[in-house]
mmCIF file with all atom_site columns, C-alpha atoms in Angstrom:
data_model
loop_
_atom_site.group_PDB
_atom_site.id
_atom_site.type_symbol
_atom_site.label_atom_id
_atom_site.label_alt_id
_atom_site.label_comp_id
_atom_site.label_asym_id
_atom_site.label_entity_id
_atom_site.label_seq_id
_atom_site.pdbx_PDB_ins_code
_atom_site.Cartn_x
_atom_site.Cartn_y
_atom_site.Cartn_z
_atom_site.occupancy
_atom_site.B_iso_or_equiv
_atom_site.pdbx_formal_charge
_atom_site.auth_seq_id
_atom_site.auth_comp_id
_atom_site.auth_asym_id
_atom_site.auth_atom_id
_atom_site.pdbx_PDB_model_num
ATOM 1   C CA . GLY A 1 1   ? 8.431   3.202   -14.522 1.00 57.00 ? 910  GLY A CA 1
ATOM 2   C CA . ALA A 1 2   ? 5.328   5.086   -13.589 1.00 60.00 ? 911  ALA A CA 1
ATOM 3   C CA . VAL A 1 3   ? 5.735   7.850   -11.041 1.00 84.00 ? 912  VAL A CA 1
ATOM 4   C CA . VAL A 1 4   ? 3.266   9.266   -8.596  1.00 90.00 ? 913  VAL A CA 1
ATOM 5   C CA . SER A 1 5   ? 4.139   12.541  -6.934  1.00 92.00 ? 914  SER A CA 1
ATOM 6   C CA . GLN A 1 6   ? 2.597   13.372  -3.580  1.00 94.00 ? 915  GLN A CA 1
ATOM 7   C CA . HIS A 1 7   ? 3.035   16.496  -1.556  1.00 94.00 ? 916  HIS A CA 1
ATOM 8   C CA . PRO A 1 8   ? 3.509   17.825  0.957   1.00 94.00 ? 917  PRO A CA 1
ATOM 9   C CA . SER A 1 9   ? 5.688   15.224  2.642   1.00 92.00 ? 918  SER A CA 1
ATOM 10  C CA . TRP A 1 10  ? 5.178   16.660  6.107   1.00 93.00 ? 919  TRP A CA 1
ATOM 11  C CA . VAL A 1 11  ? 2.445   18.834  7.562   1.00 93.00 ? 920  VAL A CA 1
ATOM 12  C CA . ILE A 1 12  ? 2.200   20.177  11.067  1.00 93.00 ? 921  ILE A CA 1
ATOM 13  C CA . CYS A 1 13  ? -0.960  22.131  11.757  1.00 93.00 ? 922  CYS A CA 1
ATOM 14  C CA . LYS A 1 14  ? -3.143  23.396  14.551  1.00 94.00 ? 923  LYS A CA 1
ATOM 15  C CA . SER A 1 15  ? -6.302  21.609  15.502  1.00 94.00 ? 924  SER A CA 1
ATOM 16  C CA . GLY A 1 16  ? -9.269  22.858  13.504  1.00 95.00 ? 925  GLY A CA 1
ATOM 17  C CA . THR A 1 17  ? -7.418  23.744  10.331  1.00 95.00 ? 926  THR A CA 1
ATOM 18  C CA . SER A 1 18  ? -7.856  22.017  6.992   1.00 96.00 ? 927  SER A CA 1
ATOM 19  C CA . VAL A 1 19  ? -5.038  20.314  5.169   1.00 96.00 ? 928  VAL A CA 1
ATOM 20  C CA . LYS A 1 20  ? -4.886  19.504  1.476   1.00 96.00 ? 929  LYS A CA 1
ATOM 21  C CA . ILE A 1 21  ? -2.725  16.702  0.111   1.00 97.00 ? 930  ILE A CA 1
ATOM 22  C CA . GLU A 1 22  ? -2.076  16.382  -3.606  1.00 95.00 ? 931  GLU A CA 1
ATOM 23  C CA . CYS A 1 23  ? -1.293  13.307  -5.590  1.00 94.00 ? 932  CYS A CA 1
ATOM 24  C CA . ARG A 1 24  ? -0.229  13.521  -9.231  1.00 92.00 ? 933  ARG A CA 1
ATOM 25  C CA . SER A 1 25  ? 0.517   10.837  -11.760 1.00 88.00 ? 934  SER A CA 1
ATOM 26  C CA . LEU A 1 26  ? 3.446   12.140  -13.758 1.00 88.00 ? 935  LEU A CA 1
ATOM 27  C CA . ASP A 1 27  ? 3.734   9.933   -16.788 1.00 81.00 ? 936  ASP A CA 1
ATOM 28  C CA . PHE A 1 28  ? 0.481   8.051   -17.070 1.00 80.00 ? 937  PHE A CA 1
ATOM 29  C CA . GLN A 1 29  ? -3.225  8.653   -16.799 1.00 81.00 ? 938  GLN A CA 1
ATOM 30  C CA . ALA A 1 30  ? -4.511  7.484   -13.456 1.00 80.00 ? 939  ALA A CA 1
ATOM 31  C CA . THR A 1 31  ? -8.060  6.354   -13.981 1.00 79.00 ? 940  THR A CA 1
ATOM 32  C CA . THR A 1 32  ? -8.292  5.316   -10.378 1.00 83.00 ? 941  THR A CA 1
ATOM 33  C CA . MET A 1 33  ? -6.612  6.732   -7.315  1.00 88.00 ? 942  MET A CA 1
ATOM 34  C CA . PHE A 1 34  ? -6.634  5.262   -3.861  1.00 90.00 ? 943  PHE A CA 1
ATOM 35  C CA . TRP A 1 35  ? -6.125  7.037   -0.577  1.00 94.00 ? 944  TRP A CA 1
ATOM 36  C CA . TYR A 1 36  ? -4.775  5.214   2.452   1.00 93.00 ? 945  TYR A CA 1
ATOM 37  C CA . ARG A 1 37  ? -4.020  6.001   6.039   1.00 94.00 ? 946  ARG A CA 1
ATOM 38  C CA . GLN A 1 38  ? -1.405  4.221   8.070   1.00 90.00 ? 947  GLN A CA 1
ATOM 39  C CA . PHE A 1 39  ? -0.999  4.442   11.810  1.00 88.00 ? 948  PHE A CA 1
ATOM 40  C CA . PRO A 1 40  ? 2.304   3.463   13.425  1.00 82.00 ? 949  PRO A CA 1
ATOM 41  C CA . LYS A 1 41  ? 3.085   -0.246  13.191  1.00 76.00 ? 950  LYS A CA 1
ATOM 42  C CA . GLN A 1 42  ? -0.141  -0.922  11.322  1.00 79.00 ? 951  GLN A CA 1
ATOM 43  C CA . SER A 1 43  ? -0.845  -1.748  7.721   1.00 78.00 ? 952  SER A CA 1
ATOM 44  C CA . LEU A 1 44  ? -2.221  0.541   5.090   1.00 83.00 ? 953  LEU A CA 1
ATOM 45  C CA . MET A 1 45  ? -5.932  1.112   5.523   1.00 87.00 ? 954  MET A CA 1
ATOM 46  C CA . LEU A 1 46  ? -7.872  2.048   2.418   1.00 88.00 ? 955  LEU A CA 1
ATOM 47  C CA . MET A 1 47  ? -9.907  5.190   2.997   1.00 93.00 ? 956  MET A CA 1
ATOM 48  C CA . ALA A 1 48  ? -11.453 5.789   -0.377  1.00 92.00 ? 957  ALA A CA 1
ATOM 49  C CA . THR A 1 49  ? -11.253 5.075   -4.055  1.00 88.00 ? 958  THR A CA 1
ATOM 50  C CA . SER A 1 50  ? -11.694 7.842   -6.564  1.00 86.00 ? 959  SER A CA 1
ATOM 51  C CA . ASN A 1 51  ? -12.334 7.611   -10.253 1.00 81.00 ? 960  ASN A CA 1
ATOM 52  C CA . GLU A 1 52  ? -11.739 10.570  -12.489 1.00 79.00 ? 961  GLU A CA 1
ATOM 53  C CA . GLY A 1 53  ? -14.842 12.658  -12.941 1.00 78.00 ? 962  GLY A CA 1
ATOM 54  C CA . SER A 1 54  ? -16.990 10.861  -10.416 1.00 80.00 ? 963  SER A CA 1
ATOM 55  C CA . LYS A 1 55  ? -17.551 10.869  -6.684  1.00 85.00 ? 964  LYS A CA 1
ATOM 56  C CA . ALA A 1 56  ? -15.192 8.940   -4.499  1.00 90.00 ? 965  ALA A CA 1
ATOM 57  C CA . THR A 1 57  ? -16.228 5.690   -2.885  1.00 90.00 ? 966  THR A CA 1
ATOM 58  C CA . TYR A 1 58  ? -15.471 5.724   0.817   1.00 93.00 ? 967  TYR A CA 1
ATOM 59  C CA . GLU A 1 59  ? -14.722 2.722   2.969   1.00 91.00 ? 968  GLU A CA 1
ATOM 60  C CA . GLN A 1 60  ? -16.917 1.968   5.917   1.00 90.00 ? 969  GLN A CA 1
ATOM 61  C CA . GLY A 1 61  ? -16.128 4.185   8.869   1.00 92.00 ? 970  GLY A CA 1
ATOM 62  C CA . VAL A 1 62  ? -14.477 6.928   6.839   1.00 94.00 ? 971  VAL A CA 1
ATOM 63  C CA . GLU A 1 63  ? -16.361 10.223  6.992   1.00 93.00 ? 972  GLU A CA 1
ATOM 64  C CA . LYS A 1 64  ? -16.756 11.625  3.519   1.00 92.00 ? 973  LYS A CA 1
ATOM 65  C CA . ASP A 1 65  ? -17.487 15.113  4.834   1.00 94.00 ? 974  ASP A CA 1
ATOM 66  C CA . LYS A 1 66  ? -14.269 15.113  6.794   1.00 95.00 ? 975  LYS A CA 1
ATOM 67  C CA . PHE A 1 67  ? -12.020 13.620  4.139   1.00 96.00 ? 976  PHE A CA 1
ATOM 68  C CA . LEU A 1 68  ? -12.875 15.381  0.913   1.00 95.00 ? 977  LEU A CA 1
ATOM 69  C CA . ILE A 1 69  ? -11.538 13.772  -2.204  1.00 93.00 ? 978  ILE A CA 1
ATOM 70  C CA . ASN A 1 70  ? -11.439 15.419  -5.580  1.00 89.00 ? 979  ASN A CA 1
ATOM 71  C CA . HIS A 1 71  ? -10.274 13.661  -8.731  1.00 86.00 ? 980  HIS A CA 1
ATOM 72  C CA . ALA A 1 72  ? -10.922 16.327  -11.315 1.00 80.00 ? 981  ALA A CA 1
ATOM 73  C CA . SER A 1 73  ? -8.414  15.151  -13.906 1.00 86.00 ? 982  SER A CA 1
ATOM 74  C CA . LEU A 1 74  ? -6.660  11.982  -14.954 1.00 85.00 ? 983  LEU A CA 1
ATOM 75  C CA . THR A 1 75  ? -3.442  13.169  -13.359 1.00 89.00 ? 984  THR A CA 1
ATOM 76  C CA . LEU A 1 76  ? -4.509  14.825  -10.130 1.00 90.00 ? 985  LEU A CA 1
ATOM 77  C CA . SER A 1 77  ? -6.374  13.751  -7.021  1.00 91.00 ? 986  SER A CA 1
ATOM 78  C CA . THR A 1 78  ? -6.548  15.697  -3.780  1.00 94.00 ? 987  THR A CA 1
ATOM 79  C CA . LEU A 1 79  ? -7.450  14.711  -0.250  1.00 96.00 ? 988  LEU A CA 1
ATOM 80  C CA . THR A 1 80  ? -8.529  17.478  2.101   1.00 96.00 ? 989  THR A CA 1
ATOM 81  C CA . VAL A 1 81  ? -8.664  16.731  5.800   1.00 96.00 ? 990  VAL A CA 1
ATOM 82  C CA . THR A 1 82  ? -11.189 19.253  7.066   1.00 96.00 ? 991  THR A CA 1
ATOM 83  C CA . SER A 1 83  ? -11.053 20.598  10.593  1.00 95.00 ? 992  SER A CA 1
ATOM 84  C CA . ALA A 1 84  ? -8.184  18.300  11.472  1.00 95.00 ? 993  ALA A CA 1
ATOM 85  C CA . HIS A 1 85  ? -7.854  17.045  15.036  1.00 95.00 ? 994  HIS A CA 1
ATOM 86  C CA . PRO A 1 86  ? -4.998  15.263  16.811  1.00 95.00 ? 995  PRO A CA 1
ATOM 87  C CA . GLU A 1 87  ? -6.593  11.872  16.172  1.00 94.00 ? 996  GLU A CA 1
ATOM 88  C CA . ASP A 1 88  ? -6.255  12.572  12.447  1.00 95.00 ? 997  ASP A CA 1
ATOM 89  C CA . SER A 1 89  ? -2.481  12.562  12.812  1.00 95.00 ? 998  SER A CA 1
ATOM 90  C CA . SER A 1 90  ? -1.282  9.767   10.592  1.00 94.00 ? 999  SER A CA 1
ATOM 91  C CA . PHE A 1 91  ? 0.666   8.852   7.484   1.00 94.00 ? 1000 PHE A CA 1
ATOM 92  C CA . TYR A 1 92  ? -1.492  9.422   4.413   1.00 96.00 ? 1001 TYR A CA 1
ATOM 93  C CA . ILE A 1 93  ? -0.501  7.877   1.144   1.00 94.00 ? 1002 ILE A CA 1
ATOM 94  C CA . CYS A 1 94  ? -2.011  7.754   -2.306  1.00 94.00 ? 1003 CYS A CA 1
ATOM 95  C CA . SER A 1 95  ? -1.638  5.268   -5.049  1.00 90.00 ? 1004 SER A CA 1
ATOM 96  C CA . ALA A 1 96  ? -2.728  5.237   -8.623  1.00 86.00 ? 1005 ALA A CA 1
ATOM 97  C CA . GLY A 1 97  ? -3.608  2.607   -11.121 1.00 76.00 ? 1006 GLY A CA 1
ATOM 98  C CA . THR A 1 98  ? -4.092  2.762   -14.831 1.00 67.00 ? 1007 THR A CA 1
ATOM 99  C CA . GLY A 1 99  ? -7.401  0.954   -14.625 1.00 60.00 ? 1008 GLY A CA 1
ATOM 100 C CA . LYS A 1 100 ? -6.200  -1.721  -17.014 1.00 60.00 ? 1009 LYS A CA 1
ATOM 101 C CA . ALA A 1 101 ? -6.858  -5.121  -15.538 1.00 52.00 ? 1010 ALA A CA 1
ATOM 102 C CA . THR A 1 102 ? -4.023  -6.747  -17.422 1.00 50.00 ? 1011 THR A CA 1
ATOM 103 C CA . ASN A 1 103 ? -0.754  -6.328  -15.582 1.00 53.00 ? 1012 ASN A CA 1
ATOM 104 C CA . GLU A 1 104 ? -2.312  -3.736  -13.327 1.00 64.00 ? 1013 GLU A CA 1
ATOM 105 C CA . LYS A 1 105 ? 0.046   -2.567  -10.636 1.00 71.00 ? 1014 LYS A CA 1
ATOM 106 C CA . LEU A 1 106 ? -0.099  0.080   -7.967  1.00 78.00 ? 1015 LEU A CA 1
ATOM 107 C CA . PHE A 1 107 ? 2.194   3.061   -7.977  1.00 83.00 ? 1016 PHE A CA 1
ATOM 108 C CA . PHE A 1 108 ? 2.461   4.864   -4.680  1.00 89.00 ? 1017 PHE A CA 1
ATOM 109 C CA . GLY A 1 109 ? 3.093   8.449   -3.788  1.00 92.00 ? 1018 GLY A CA 1
ATOM 110 C CA . SER A 1 110 ? 5.786   9.104   -1.217  1.00 91.00 ? 1019 SER A CA 1
ATOM 111 C CA . GLY A 1 111 ? 3.270   9.737   1.551   1.00 93.00 ? 1020 GLY A CA 1
ATOM 112 C CA . THR A 1 112 ? 2.365   12.663  3.772   1.00 95.00 ? 1021 THR A CA 1
ATOM 113 C CA . GLN A 1 113 ? 2.994   12.632  7.496   1.00 94.00 ? 1022 GLN A CA 1
ATOM 114 C CA . LEU A 1 114 ? 0.304   14.751  9.134   1.00 95.00 ? 1023 LEU A CA 1
ATOM 115 C CA . SER A 1 115 ? 0.745   15.928  12.698  1.00 94.00 ? 1024 SER A CA 1
ATOM 116 C CA . VAL A 1 116 ? -2.122  17.861  14.237  1.00 94.00 ? 1025 VAL A CA 1
ATOM 117 C CA . LEU A 1 117 ? -1.266  19.750  17.409  1.00 93.00 ? 1026 LEU A CA 1
ATOM 118 C CA . ARG B 2 1   ? -12.699 -13.015 7.299   1.00 69.00 ? 624  ARG B CA 1
ATOM 119 C CA . LYS B 2 2   ? -10.109 -10.609 5.945   1.00 79.00 ? 625  LYS B CA 1
ATOM 120 C CA . GLU B 2 3   ? -9.447  -10.561 2.232   1.00 87.00 ? 626  GLU B CA 1
ATOM 121 C CA . VAL B 2 4   ? -5.727  -10.998 2.804   1.00 91.00 ? 627  VAL B CA 1
ATOM 122 C CA . GLU B 2 5   ? -4.128  -12.453 5.912   1.00 92.00 ? 628  GLU B CA 1
ATOM 123 C CA . GLN B 2 6   ? -0.494  -12.220 6.746   1.00 92.00 ? 629  GLN B CA 1
ATOM 124 C CA . ASP B 2 7   ? 1.571   -13.036 9.818   1.00 87.00 ? 630  ASP B CA 1
ATOM 125 C CA . PRO B 2 8   ? 2.717   -9.646  11.172  1.00 84.00 ? 631  PRO B CA 1
ATOM 126 C CA . GLY B 2 9   ? 5.812   -11.162 12.769  1.00 85.00 ? 632  GLY B CA 1
ATOM 127 C CA . PRO B 2 10  ? 8.201   -9.734  13.784  1.00 89.00 ? 633  PRO B CA 1
ATOM 128 C CA . PHE B 2 11  ? 10.769  -11.988 12.220  1.00 93.00 ? 634  PHE B CA 1
ATOM 129 C CA . ASN B 2 12  ? 14.240  -11.448 13.634  1.00 95.00 ? 635  ASN B CA 1
ATOM 130 C CA . VAL B 2 13  ? 16.843  -13.424 11.728  1.00 96.00 ? 636  VAL B CA 1
ATOM 131 C CA . PRO B 2 14  ? 20.635  -13.434 11.632  1.00 97.00 ? 637  PRO B CA 1
ATOM 132 C CA . GLU B 2 15  ? 22.459  -12.154 8.616   1.00 97.00 ? 638  GLU B CA 1
ATOM 133 C CA . GLY B 2 16  ? 22.791  -14.867 5.992   1.00 97.00 ? 639  GLY B CA 1
ATOM 134 C CA . ALA B 2 17  ? 19.687  -16.756 7.087   1.00 97.00 ? 640  ALA B CA 1
ATOM 135 C CA . THR B 2 18  ? 16.841  -17.827 4.842   1.00 97.00 ? 641  THR B CA 1
ATOM 136 C CA . VAL B 2 19  ? 13.404  -16.569 5.785   1.00 96.00 ? 642  VAL B CA 1
ATOM 137 C CA . ALA B 2 20  ? 9.982   -17.236 4.302   1.00 96.00 ? 643  ALA B CA 1
ATOM 138 C CA . PHE B 2 21  ? 6.720   -15.335 4.548   1.00 94.00 ? 644  PHE B CA 1
ATOM 139 C CA . ASN B 2 22  ? 3.289   -16.613 3.662   1.00 94.00 ? 645  ASN B CA 1
ATOM 140 C CA . CYS B 2 23  ? 0.083   -14.814 2.886   1.00 94.00 ? 646  CYS B CA 1
ATOM 141 C CA . THR B 2 24  ? -3.389  -16.215 2.290   1.00 96.00 ? 647  THR B CA 1
ATOM 142 C CA . TYR B 2 25  ? -6.241  -14.656 0.346   1.00 95.00 ? 648  TYR B CA 1
ATOM 143 C CA . SER B 2 26  ? -9.953  -15.384 0.528   1.00 94.00 ? 649  SER B CA 1
ATOM 144 C CA . ASN B 2 27  ? -11.232 -14.587 -2.961  1.00 91.00 ? 650  ASN B CA 1
ATOM 145 C CA . SER B 2 28  ? -10.478 -17.407 -5.351  1.00 91.00 ? 651  SER B CA 1
ATOM 146 C CA . ALA B 2 29  ? -11.199 -15.072 -8.277  1.00 90.00 ? 652  ALA B CA 1
ATOM 147 C CA . SER B 2 30  ? -8.326  -12.756 -7.359  1.00 89.00 ? 653  SER B CA 1
ATOM 148 C CA . GLN B 2 31  ? -6.383  -11.739 -10.392 1.00 83.00 ? 654  GLN B CA 1
ATOM 149 C CA . SER B 2 32  ? -2.878  -10.658 -9.528  1.00 88.00 ? 655  SER B CA 1
ATOM 150 C CA . PHE B 2 33  ? -0.538  -10.938 -6.608  1.00 92.00 ? 656  PHE B CA 1
ATOM 151 C CA . PHE B 2 34  ? 2.371   -8.868  -5.454  1.00 92.00 ? 657  PHE B CA 1
ATOM 152 C CA . TRP B 2 35  ? 4.934   -8.456  -2.735  1.00 94.00 ? 658  TRP B CA 1
ATOM 153 C CA . TYR B 2 36  ? 5.769   -4.898  -1.750  1.00 93.00 ? 659  TYR B CA 1
ATOM 154 C CA . ARG B 2 37  ? 8.477   -3.708  0.566   1.00 94.00 ? 660  ARG B CA 1
ATOM 155 C CA . GLN B 2 38  ? 7.855   -0.790  2.890   1.00 91.00 ? 661  GLN B CA 1
ATOM 156 C CA . ASP B 2 39  ? 10.462  0.993   4.947   1.00 90.00 ? 662  ASP B CA 1
ATOM 157 C CA . CYS B 2 40  ? 9.422   3.045   7.938   1.00 84.00 ? 663  CYS B CA 1
ATOM 158 C CA . ARG B 2 41  ? 7.501   6.190   6.972   1.00 80.00 ? 664  ARG B CA 1
ATOM 159 C CA . LYS B 2 42  ? 8.079   5.503   3.293   1.00 86.00 ? 665  LYS B CA 1
ATOM 160 C CA . GLU B 2 43  ? 5.813   4.444   0.501   1.00 86.00 ? 666  GLU B CA 1
ATOM 161 C CA . PRO B 2 44  ? 5.553   0.744   -0.370  1.00 89.00 ? 667  PRO B CA 1
ATOM 162 C CA . LYS B 2 45  ? 7.703   -0.234  -3.311  1.00 89.00 ? 668  LYS B CA 1
ATOM 163 C CA . LEU B 2 46  ? 7.002   -3.142  -5.590  1.00 89.00 ? 669  LEU B CA 1
ATOM 164 C CA . LEU B 2 47  ? 9.374   -5.985  -4.857  1.00 93.00 ? 670  LEU B CA 1
ATOM 165 C CA . MET B 2 48  ? 7.974   -8.510  -7.269  1.00 91.00 ? 671  MET B CA 1
ATOM 166 C CA . SER B 2 49  ? 4.838   -9.789  -8.885  1.00 89.00 ? 672  SER B CA 1
ATOM 167 C CA . VAL B 2 50  ? 3.896   -13.359 -8.137  1.00 89.00 ? 673  VAL B CA 1
ATOM 168 C CA . TYR B 2 51  ? 3.074   -15.919 -10.796 1.00 80.00 ? 674  TYR B CA 1
ATOM 169 C CA . SER B 2 52  ? 1.773   -19.470 -10.596 1.00 79.00 ? 675  SER B CA 1
ATOM 170 C CA . SER B 2 53  ? 4.952   -20.781 -12.105 1.00 79.00 ? 676  SER B CA 1
ATOM 171 C CA . GLY B 2 54  ? 6.979   -19.098 -9.412  1.00 82.00 ? 677  GLY B CA 1
ATOM 172 C CA . ASN B 2 55  ? 9.464   -16.385 -10.086 1.00 89.00 ? 678  ASN B CA 1
ATOM 173 C CA . GLU B 2 56  ? 12.885  -15.543 -8.804  1.00 92.00 ? 679  GLU B CA 1
ATOM 174 C CA . ASP B 2 57  ? 14.800  -12.321 -8.634  1.00 93.00 ? 680  ASP B CA 1
ATOM 175 C CA . GLY B 2 58  ? 18.236  -12.754 -7.164  1.00 95.00 ? 681  GLY B CA 1
ATOM 176 C CA . ARG B 2 59  ? 17.862  -13.785 -3.551  1.00 97.00 ? 682  ARG B CA 1
ATOM 177 C CA . PHE B 2 60  ? 14.077  -13.436 -3.654  1.00 97.00 ? 683  PHE B CA 1
ATOM 178 C CA . THR B 2 61  ? 11.679  -16.150 -4.764  1.00 96.00 ? 684  THR B CA 1
ATOM 179 C CA . ALA B 2 62  ? 7.914   -15.725 -4.922  1.00 95.00 ? 685  ALA B CA 1
ATOM 180 C CA . GLN B 2 63  ? 5.378   -18.473 -5.366  1.00 94.00 ? 686  GLN B CA 1
ATOM 181 C CA . LEU B 2 64  ? 1.632   -18.571 -5.906  1.00 94.00 ? 687  LEU B CA 1
ATOM 182 C CA . ASN B 2 65  ? -0.515  -21.546 -4.963  1.00 92.00 ? 688  ASN B CA 1
ATOM 183 C CA . ARG B 2 66  ? -3.995  -20.951 -6.353  1.00 92.00 ? 689  ARG B CA 1
ATOM 184 C CA . ALA B 2 67  ? -5.396  -24.247 -5.070  1.00 92.00 ? 690  ALA B CA 1
ATOM 185 C CA . SER B 2 68  ? -4.548  -23.359 -1.483  1.00 93.00 ? 691  SER B CA 1
ATOM 186 C CA . GLN B 2 69  ? -4.936  -19.630 -2.052  1.00 94.00 ? 692  GLN B CA 1
ATOM 187 C CA . TYR B 2 70  ? -1.629  -18.501 -0.676  1.00 93.00 ? 693  TYR B CA 1
ATOM 188 C CA . ILE B 2 71  ? 1.459   -16.749 -1.855  1.00 95.00 ? 694  ILE B CA 1
ATOM 189 C CA . SER B 2 72  ? 4.909   -16.931 -0.414  1.00 95.00 ? 695  SER B CA 1
ATOM 190 C CA . LEU B 2 73  ? 8.130   -14.976 -0.425  1.00 96.00 ? 696  LEU B CA 1
ATOM 191 C CA . LEU B 2 74  ? 11.486  -16.563 0.277   1.00 96.00 ? 697  LEU B CA 1
ATOM 192 C CA . ILE B 2 75  ? 14.553  -14.494 1.008   1.00 97.00 ? 698  ILE B CA 1
ATOM 193 C CA . ARG B 2 76  ? 17.892  -16.270 0.900   1.00 98.00 ? 699  ARG B CA 1
ATOM 194 C CA . ASP B 2 77  ? 21.172  -15.054 2.368   1.00 97.00 ? 700  ASP B CA 1
ATOM 195 C CA . SER B 2 78  ? 19.484  -12.231 4.279   1.00 98.00 ? 701  SER B CA 1
ATOM 196 C CA . LYS B 2 79  ? 21.225  -8.872  4.302   1.00 97.00 ? 702  LYS B CA 1
ATOM 197 C CA . LEU B 2 80  ? 20.925  -6.125  6.874   1.00 97.00 ? 703  LEU B CA 1
ATOM 198 C CA . SER B 2 81  ? 19.348  -4.002  4.167   1.00 96.00 ? 704  SER B CA 1
ATOM 199 C CA . ASP B 2 82  ? 16.491  -6.479  3.844   1.00 97.00 ? 705  ASP B CA 1
ATOM 200 C CA . SER B 2 83  ? 15.101  -5.219  7.154   1.00 96.00 ? 706  SER B CA 1
ATOM 201 C CA . ALA B 2 84  ? 11.694  -3.769  6.317   1.00 94.00 ? 707  ALA B CA 1
ATOM 202 C CA . THR B 2 85  ? 8.011   -4.593  6.303   1.00 92.00 ? 708  THR B CA 1
ATOM 203 C CA . TYR B 2 86  ? 6.882   -6.872  3.508   1.00 94.00 ? 709  TYR B CA 1
ATOM 204 C CA . LEU B 2 87  ? 3.345   -6.362  2.275   1.00 92.00 ? 710  LEU B CA 1
ATOM 205 C CA . CYS B 2 88  ? 1.304   -8.961  0.492   1.00 92.00 ? 711  CYS B CA 1
ATOM 206 C CA . VAL B 2 89  ? -1.030  -7.302  -2.025  1.00 91.00 ? 712  VAL B CA 1
ATOM 207 C CA . VAL B 2 90  ? -3.796  -8.978  -3.962  1.00 90.00 ? 713  VAL B CA 1
ATOM 208 C CA . LEU B 2 91  ? -5.717  -7.537  -6.879  1.00 86.00 ? 714  LEU B CA 1
ATOM 209 C CA . GLY B 2 92  ? -9.252  -8.799  -6.460  1.00 82.00 ? 715  GLY B CA 1
ATOM 210 C CA . THR B 2 93  ? -12.271 -8.516  -8.672  1.00 79.00 ? 716  THR B CA 1
ATOM 211 C CA . GLY B 2 94  ? -13.401 -5.046  -9.686  1.00 71.00 ? 717  GLY B CA 1
ATOM 212 C CA . ASN B 2 95  ? -9.827  -3.777  -9.761  1.00 69.00 ? 718  ASN B CA 1
ATOM 213 C CA . GLN B 2 96  ? -9.759  -3.565  -5.985  1.00 75.00 ? 719  GLN B CA 1
ATOM 214 C CA . PHE B 2 97  ? -6.426  -4.000  -4.232  1.00 81.00 ? 720  PHE B CA 1
ATOM 215 C CA . TYR B 2 98  ? -6.256  -5.685  -0.845  1.00 84.00 ? 721  TYR B CA 1
ATOM 216 C CA . PHE B 2 99  ? -3.343  -5.448  1.546   1.00 84.00 ? 722  PHE B CA 1
ATOM 217 C CA . GLY B 2 100 ? -2.067  -7.776  4.207   1.00 87.00 ? 723  GLY B CA 1
ATOM 218 C CA . THR B 2 101 ? -1.014  -6.328  7.536   1.00 85.00 ? 724  THR B CA 1
ATOM 219 C CA . GLY B 2 102 ? 2.626   -6.583  6.530   1.00 89.00 ? 725  GLY B CA 1
ATOM 220 C CA . THR B 2 103 ? 5.332   -8.778  7.984   1.00 92.00 ? 726  THR B CA 1
ATOM 221 C CA . SER B 2 104 ? 8.127   -7.071  9.847   1.00 91.00 ? 727  SER B CA 1
ATOM 222 C CA . LEU B 2 105 ? 11.605  -8.408  9.184   1.00 94.00 ? 728  LEU B CA 1
ATOM 223 C CA . THR B 2 106 ? 14.727  -7.439  11.084  1.00 95.00 ? 729  THR B CA 1
ATOM 224 C CA . VAL B 2 107 ? 18.030  -8.892  9.983   1.00 97.00 ? 730  VAL B CA 1
ATOM 225 C CA . ILE B 2 108 ? 20.516  -8.947  12.832  1.00 96.00 ? 731  ILE B CA 1
ATOM 226 C CA . PRO B 2 109 ? 24.286  -8.654  12.361  1.00 94.00 ? 732  PRO B CA 1
#
């Protein structure tokens, strides 16, 4: 089946630093990639949707200048948390879809646990 | 109203029990429906797609009721390893996926 690789798995950083998370589709072209955040004991919350070659669409309440998303190729999307603060500590996870409506499924990366000190 | 609503639980059931989860969705034009399983601090993994005719995979049975706009998941003969959070996922119009809050299941020895 389709595989999505996400790294790093864990990041611990000081407040004020920027953190980049990568998400790669390994055996298919991901037309669309989704970025989620999940706080403990809560569901996945969609942050933004990115389509290859175009600007990401951010959900309401998500700061686009703080969470920079780049989807420069059909196999790679990155999320950069700029000037991270402790309240940004969360589990970040990406998923990718082929963009084909028929039998479309989501394939998830393994997630990144971000801890900001 | 949320696109997808799901009882967060928790459901605590003894080993061997049968447990059922329901999930409702608001957009009648939704295209596809899925149940995902998520273990703590792990990515969700597809458990099964859900079809109108109902589908079964071993101890798991999923059902879609378009008229009432809900999907269900039935787990028979619960195992300890079934303990996880079960996410209801709906593919809406415009290729947008919507997630339920997840239902927490703990199977007790």
